[in-house]
Coordinates of C-alpha atoms in Angstrom, one line a residue:
M121 CA -47.9 29.8 46.5
T122 CA -45.9 27.7 44.1
H123 CA -42.7 29.8 44.7
A124 CA -42.0 29.6 40.9
S125 CA -39.9 32.4 39.4
G126 CA -38.5 33.4 36.0
S127 CA -37.7 36.2 33.7
I128 CA -39.0 37.6 30.4
P129 CA -37.4 39.8 27.8
A130 CA -38.0 43.5 28.0
A131 CA -40.6 44.4 25.5
S132 CA -43.6 46.7 24.9
P133 CA -46.1 45.4 25.4
W134 CA -45.0 42.4 27.5
S135 CA -46.8 39.3 28.6
I136 CA -46.1 36.3 30.9
P137 CA -46.8 32.8 29.7
G138 CA -49.1 30.4 31.6
I139 CA -48.4 30.4 35.3
A140 CA -49.3 27.3 37.4
L141 CA -51.7 28.2 40.3
N142 CA -52.3 26.4 43.5
V143 CA -55.7 26.3 45.2
G144 CA -56.1 29.5 47.3
A145 CA -54.6 33.0 46.9
N146 CA -51.6 33.2 44.5
E147 CA -49.6 36.4 44.6
I148 CA -47.9 37.2 41.3
V149 CA -45.2 39.8 41.6
V150 CA -43.7 41.5 38.5
S151 CA -40.6 43.6 38.8
G152 CA -38.5 45.5 36.2
S153 CA -35.5 47.7 36.3
N154 CA -34.2 50.5 34.2
V155 CA -30.7 52.0 34.1
V156 CA -31.0 55.8 34.1
A157 CA -28.4 58.5 33.4
G158 CA -27.6 60.9 36.2
G159 CA -29.2 64.3 36.1
T160 CA -27.4 67.6 36.0
V161 CA -26.3 69.0 39.4
T162 CA -25.8 72.7 39.8
N163 CA -22.7 73.4 41.9
A164 CA -22.7 77.2 41.6
Q165 CA -25.0 79.9 40.0
D166 CA -25.5 83.6 39.9
I167 CA -27.5 86.2 37.9
A168 CA -27.5 90.0 37.9
T169 CA -31.0 90.2 39.2
D170 CA -29.9 88.8 42.6
A171 CA -30.5 91.1 45.5
A172 CA -26.7 91.3 46.1
Y173 CA -26.6 93.7 43.1
S174 CA -29.4 96.0 44.2
G175 CA -26.8 98.7 44.8
G176 CA -24.9 98.1 41.6
W177 CA -22.1 95.9 40.6
N178 CA -19.1 96.3 43.0
T179 CA -16.1 94.5 44.2
G180 CA -17.0 92.0 46.9
N181 CA -20.6 91.4 45.6
N182 CA -21.3 87.7 45.9
G183 CA -24.8 86.9 44.7
G184 CA -26.2 83.5 43.9
T185 CA -24.6 80.4 45.5
G186 CA -21.4 78.6 45.2
F187 CA -19.1 81.3 43.7
N188 CA -16.6 83.5 45.6
G189 CA -17.1 87.3 45.5
W190 CA -16.4 89.5 42.4
Q191 CA -13.1 91.4 42.0
L192 CA -13.6 94.4 39.7
N193 CA -10.9 96.6 38.2
A194 CA -11.7 99.9 36.5
E195 CA -10.1 103.4 35.9
A196 CA -12.2 106.2 37.2
G197 CA -14.0 108.1 34.4
E198 CA -12.4 105.8 31.8
S199 CA -13.9 102.4 32.4
G200 CA -16.5 100.9 34.7
H201 CA -19.2 98.5 35.7
F202 CA -23.0 98.6 36.1
V203 CA -26.1 96.4 36.2
N204 CA -28.7 96.4 33.4
G205 CA -31.7 94.1 34.2
N206 CA -30.4 90.5 34.3
L207 CA -27.0 91.5 32.8
W208 CA -23.8 92.8 34.3
G209 CA -22.4 95.6 32.1
M210 CA -18.9 96.9 31.4
W211 CA -17.5 99.9 29.4
S212 CA -14.2 101.3 28.5
H213 CA -12.7 104.3 26.7
E214 CA -9.9 104.2 24.1
G215 CA -6.7 103.1 25.7
H216 CA -8.3 102.0 29.0
L217 CA -9.3 98.7 30.6
G218 CA -12.3 97.5 32.6
E219 CA -12.2 93.9 33.8
S220 CA -14.1 91.5 36.2
F221 CA -12.9 88.4 38.0
R222 CA -15.1 85.7 39.6
P223 CA -13.1 83.1 41.6
F224 CA -14.6 79.5 41.7
P225 CA -15.0 77.7 45.0
S226 CA -12.5 75.1 43.7
A227 CA -10.8 74.3 40.4
L228 CA -13.1 72.9 37.7
A229 CA -13.0 69.1 38.0
V230 CA -13.3 66.5 35.2
G231 CA -16.9 66.4 34.2
Q232 CA -17.8 69.9 35.4
S233 CA -19.0 72.6 33.0
F234 CA -18.9 76.4 33.3
H235 CA -21.9 78.2 31.6
V236 CA -22.0 81.9 30.8
H237 CA -23.8 84.3 28.5
M238 CA -22.1 87.2 26.8
K239 CA -23.5 90.0 24.7
N240 CA -21.5 92.7 23.0
G241 CA -22.5 95.8 21.0
W242 CA -20.2 97.7 18.6
I243 CA -16.5 97.2 19.0
W244 CA -14.1 100.1 18.4
E245 CA -12.1 99.2 15.4
N246 CA -9.0 101.1 16.6
G247 CA -7.8 98.5 19.1
G248 CA -11.0 97.7 20.9
S249 CA -11.5 94.3 22.4
V250 CA -14.1 92.4 24.5
G251 CA -14.2 88.8 25.7
I252 CA -14.1 86.2 28.4
A253 CA -11.3 84.0 29.8
L254 CA -10.8 81.1 32.2
Q255 CA -7.7 81.4 34.3
N256 CA -5.7 79.7 37.0
A257 CA -5.5 81.2 40.6
A258 CA -2.5 83.3 39.5
S259 CA -4.6 85.0 36.8
N260 CA -2.8 83.3 34.0
T261 CA -5.2 82.7 31.1
L262 CA -5.7 79.1 30.1
W263 CA -8.5 79.6 27.6
E264 CA -10.3 82.6 26.1
F265 CA -13.0 83.7 23.6
Y266 CA -13.1 87.3 22.3
F267 CA -13.6 89.8 19.5
N268 CA -11.0 92.3 18.4
G269 CA -12.3 95.4 16.7
G270 CA -11.8 95.3 12.9
D271 CA -12.0 91.5 12.7
D272 CA -14.7 89.6 10.9
D273 CA -15.0 86.7 13.3
Y274 CA -14.6 85.9 17.0
S275 CA -11.3 84.4 18.1
I276 CA -10.7 81.5 20.5
T277 CA -7.5 80.1 22.1
G278 CA -5.5 78.7 19.3
G279 CA -7.1 80.5 16.4
T280 CA -10.3 82.0 15.0
T281 CA -13.9 80.7 14.8
D282 CA -16.4 80.9 11.9
I283 CA -18.7 82.9 14.1
G284 CA -19.2 86.4 12.7
W285 CA -19.8 89.5 14.8
T286 CA -23.3 89.5 16.4
D287 CA -25.0 91.7 19.0
V288 CA -27.8 89.2 19.8
G289 CA -25.7 87.4 22.5
I290 CA -23.8 84.1 22.7
D291 CA -24.1 81.2 25.1
I292 CA -20.9 79.4 26.1
V293 CA -20.6 76.0 27.9
F294 CA -17.0 75.0 28.7
T295 CA -16.6 71.4 29.9
V296 CA -13.5 69.7 31.3
T297 CA -13.7 66.3 29.6
S298 CA -10.5 64.8 31.1
A299 CA -7.4 66.0 32.9
G300 CA -6.0 68.9 30.7
N301 CA -8.7 68.5 28.0
Y302 CA -11.8 70.5 27.2
S303 CA -14.8 70.7 24.9
V304 CA -16.6 74.0 24.5
D305 CA -20.0 74.7 22.9
I306 CA -20.5 78.2 21.6
T307 CA -24.0 79.1 20.4
P308 CA -25.1 82.5 19.1
V309 CA -28.7 83.1 20.3
G310 CA -31.0 81.7 17.6
G311 CA -28.0 80.3 15.7
T312 CA -26.0 77.1 15.2
K313 CA -24.0 75.6 18.0
R314 CA -20.2 75.1 17.3
T315 CA -18.1 72.7 19.4
Y316 CA -14.4 73.2 19.8
T317 CA -11.9 70.9 21.7
G318 CA -8.4 71.5 23.0
T319 CA -6.0 71.2 25.9
F320 CA -5.0 73.4 28.8
T321 CA -2.3 73.2 31.4
G322 CA -3.0 73.8 35.1
D323 CA -6.2 74.3 37.1
I324 CA -9.1 76.5 36.0
A325 CA -9.8 78.5 39.1
Q326 CA -11.6 81.7 38.0
F327 CA -13.5 83.5 35.3
R328 CA -12.5 86.8 33.7
A329 CA -14.4 89.3 31.5
W330 CA -13.0 92.4 30.0
S331 CA -13.7 95.5 27.9
Y332 CA -10.6 97.2 26.5
S333 CA -10.3 100.5 24.5
N334 CA -13.9 100.2 23.3
G335 CA -15.0 103.8 23.1
T336 CA -14.2 107.3 21.8
N337 CA -15.7 110.7 21.8
D338 CA -18.2 110.1 19.1
G339 CA -21.3 110.1 21.3
Q340 CA -22.0 106.4 20.6
N341 CA -20.2 104.7 23.5
S342 CA -23.5 103.3 24.9
N343 CA -23.7 101.2 21.8
R344 CA -20.4 99.7 22.8
D345 CA -21.3 98.4 26.2
Y346 CA -20.3 94.8 26.9
F347 CA -22.5 92.5 29.0
I348 CA -22.2 89.2 30.9
G349 CA -25.3 87.2 31.7
A350 CA -26.2 84.3 34.0
M351 CA -23.4 82.0 34.9
K352 CA -23.2 78.6 36.6
I353 CA -21.1 75.5 37.2
T354 CA -22.7 72.1 36.7
S355 CA -21.7 68.5 36.9
L356 CA -23.4 65.2 36.1
G357 CA -25.1 63.2 38.8
S358 CA -24.2 59.6 39.5
G359 CA -27.3 58.1 37.9
G360 CA -28.4 54.6 38.9
T361 CA -31.0 51.9 38.5
Q362 CA -34.7 52.5 39.0
V363 CA -36.7 49.4 40.0
Y364 CA -40.5 49.2 39.4
S365 CA -42.7 46.5 40.9
D366 CA -46.3 45.6 41.1
F367 CA -48.4 42.5 42.1
V368 CA -51.7 40.9 41.6
V369 CA -53.4 38.2 43.7
V370 CA -55.2 35.5 41.8
T371 CA -57.4 33.1 43.8
R372 CA -58.0 29.6 42.6
E373 CA -61.1 28.0 44.0
A374 CA -61.0 24.4 45.1
P375 CA -62.6 22.1 42.5
A376 CA -66.0 20.6 43.3
N377 CA -65.9 17.0 44.6
A378 CA -65.6 14.6 41.8
P379 CA -68.7 12.4 41.3
E380 CA -68.3 8.9 42.6
I381 CA -68.5 5.9 40.3
V382 CA -70.9 3.6 41.9
G383 CA -71.7 0.2 40.4
Y384 CA -70.4 -1.2 37.1
N385 CA -70.4 -4.4 35.2
L386 CA -67.6 -6.1 33.3
Q387 CA -68.1 -8.2 30.2
T388 CA -65.5 -9.7 27.9
G389 CA -65.4 -11.8 24.8
G390 CA -64.6 -11.7 21.2
G391 CA -61.4 -9.8 21.7
A392 CA -63.3 -6.9 23.4
M393 CA -64.0 -5.7 26.9
N394 CA -67.0 -3.7 28.0
L395 CA -67.3 -1.8 31.3
S396 CA -70.8 -0.6 32.0
I397 CA -71.3 2.2 34.5
L398 CA -74.7 1.8 36.0
S399 CA -75.2 5.5 36.9
S400 CA -73.4 8.3 35.2
Q401 CA -73.5 12.1 35.8
I402 CA -74.4 14.7 33.2
G403 CA -71.4 17.0 32.6
T404 CA -68.8 14.4 33.5
T405 CA -66.7 12.6 31.0
Y406 CA -65.6 9.0 31.8
A407 CA -62.8 7.0 30.3
I408 CA -60.7 3.8 30.8
W409 CA -57.0 3.8 31.7
E410 CA -54.6 0.9 31.3
S411 CA -51.2 -0.2 32.6
P412 CA -49.1 -3.4 32.4
T413 CA -48.1 -2.7 36.1
L414 CA -49.8 -1.2 39.1
I415 CA -46.8 1.0 39.8
P416 CA -45.2 3.3 38.9
T417 CA -48.4 5.4 38.4
Q418 CA -47.0 7.2 35.4
N419 CA -47.4 4.0 33.4
W420 CA -51.2 4.5 33.3
Q421 CA -52.4 5.7 29.9
K422 CA -55.9 6.5 28.8
V423 CA -57.3 4.1 26.3
Q424 CA -57.8 5.8 23.0
G425 CA -61.4 6.0 22.0
S426 CA -62.8 5.0 25.5
S427 CA -64.0 8.5 26.5
K428 CA -67.8 8.9 26.9
P429 CA -69.9 11.7 28.4
G430 CA -72.3 11.0 31.2
T431 CA -76.0 10.8 30.4
G432 CA -77.5 10.6 33.8
G433 CA -78.1 6.9 33.3
A434 CA -76.0 3.8 32.4
I435 CA -73.1 4.1 29.9
D436 CA -70.8 1.6 28.3
L437 CA -67.0 2.1 28.0
T438 CA -65.5 -0.4 25.5
I439 CA -62.1 -1.6 24.5
T440 CA -62.1 -3.2 21.1
N441 CA -58.4 -3.8 20.5
M442 CA -55.0 -4.3 22.1
I443 CA -56.4 -6.7 24.8
L444 CA -53.2 -8.0 26.4
P445 CA -52.8 -11.4 28.2
L446 CA -52.0 -9.4 31.4
N447 CA -53.0 -5.8 31.9
F448 CA -54.6 -3.6 34.5
Y449 CA -57.6 -1.3 33.9
R450 CA -59.4 1.3 35.8
I451 CA -62.3 3.7 35.2
G452 CA -61.7 7.4 35.8
I453 CA -63.1 10.8 35.2
E454 CA -61.3 13.2 32.8

């Protein structure tokens, strides 16, 4: 009702200092805002348990959402593809190549991330290799992560990592941080995340996985199968401001009618003035106010020491000092 407004610092807990209320219903509205980061938006996703792979993993399969269909290359009897639970599997014999391509709906944009899981077994030390790559639309490799048989650690574009061979699986998240720049998080399952940064030239338009020369006639080739797991492309949402608001209504009752001052006597003398109220009311405090002028009204000041509570009968209000030659006085209720 007063139309007053203001602001308070953000704190927990918070409080609002005294608010003036008018007689009647006073609605007090409190609002606060909070800037929130955008959530993660999934632009494309797929997993081998999708119904599209119920008949195996074949060229043209296009499970999930957002990606284009798979393109698979294999040599009959020497390399191939299969599905094992929630993983896509690949195998190859010595001197032969099996590979898989997954085109993106559009080139990875700044702020987008490509997520994929890979899991290798044994790797043939006589030239075997498994890995993943990100390529342009012409199938030129712009970035890759792989393991060559006989090495101690996995390799990455530009050098080697400190990640030793493992068969528990590795999660990879590749993010385009700005035009031509990337950051990639590589985390062995149950292990420590490593982050690598670098540059690339061109547009990242597809994913490639391969198994090359990773088998021989020793009866152990099933231990050398190479797997790719769930994949997706994500980006950050725009975020924004969340506004929270609530209100309370406080009703201020009109005050009871002030008691009337009926009948008083005035006596002066000896440098003092005495005002006698003939009938006072219990629970009411009376006092004298003084002013050298009748207006403005803000000149009226209560006479110090003149306050006296009502008794139900007569009371005397006395001024004993500062009696001026010309002054105005009134009796009032505090």
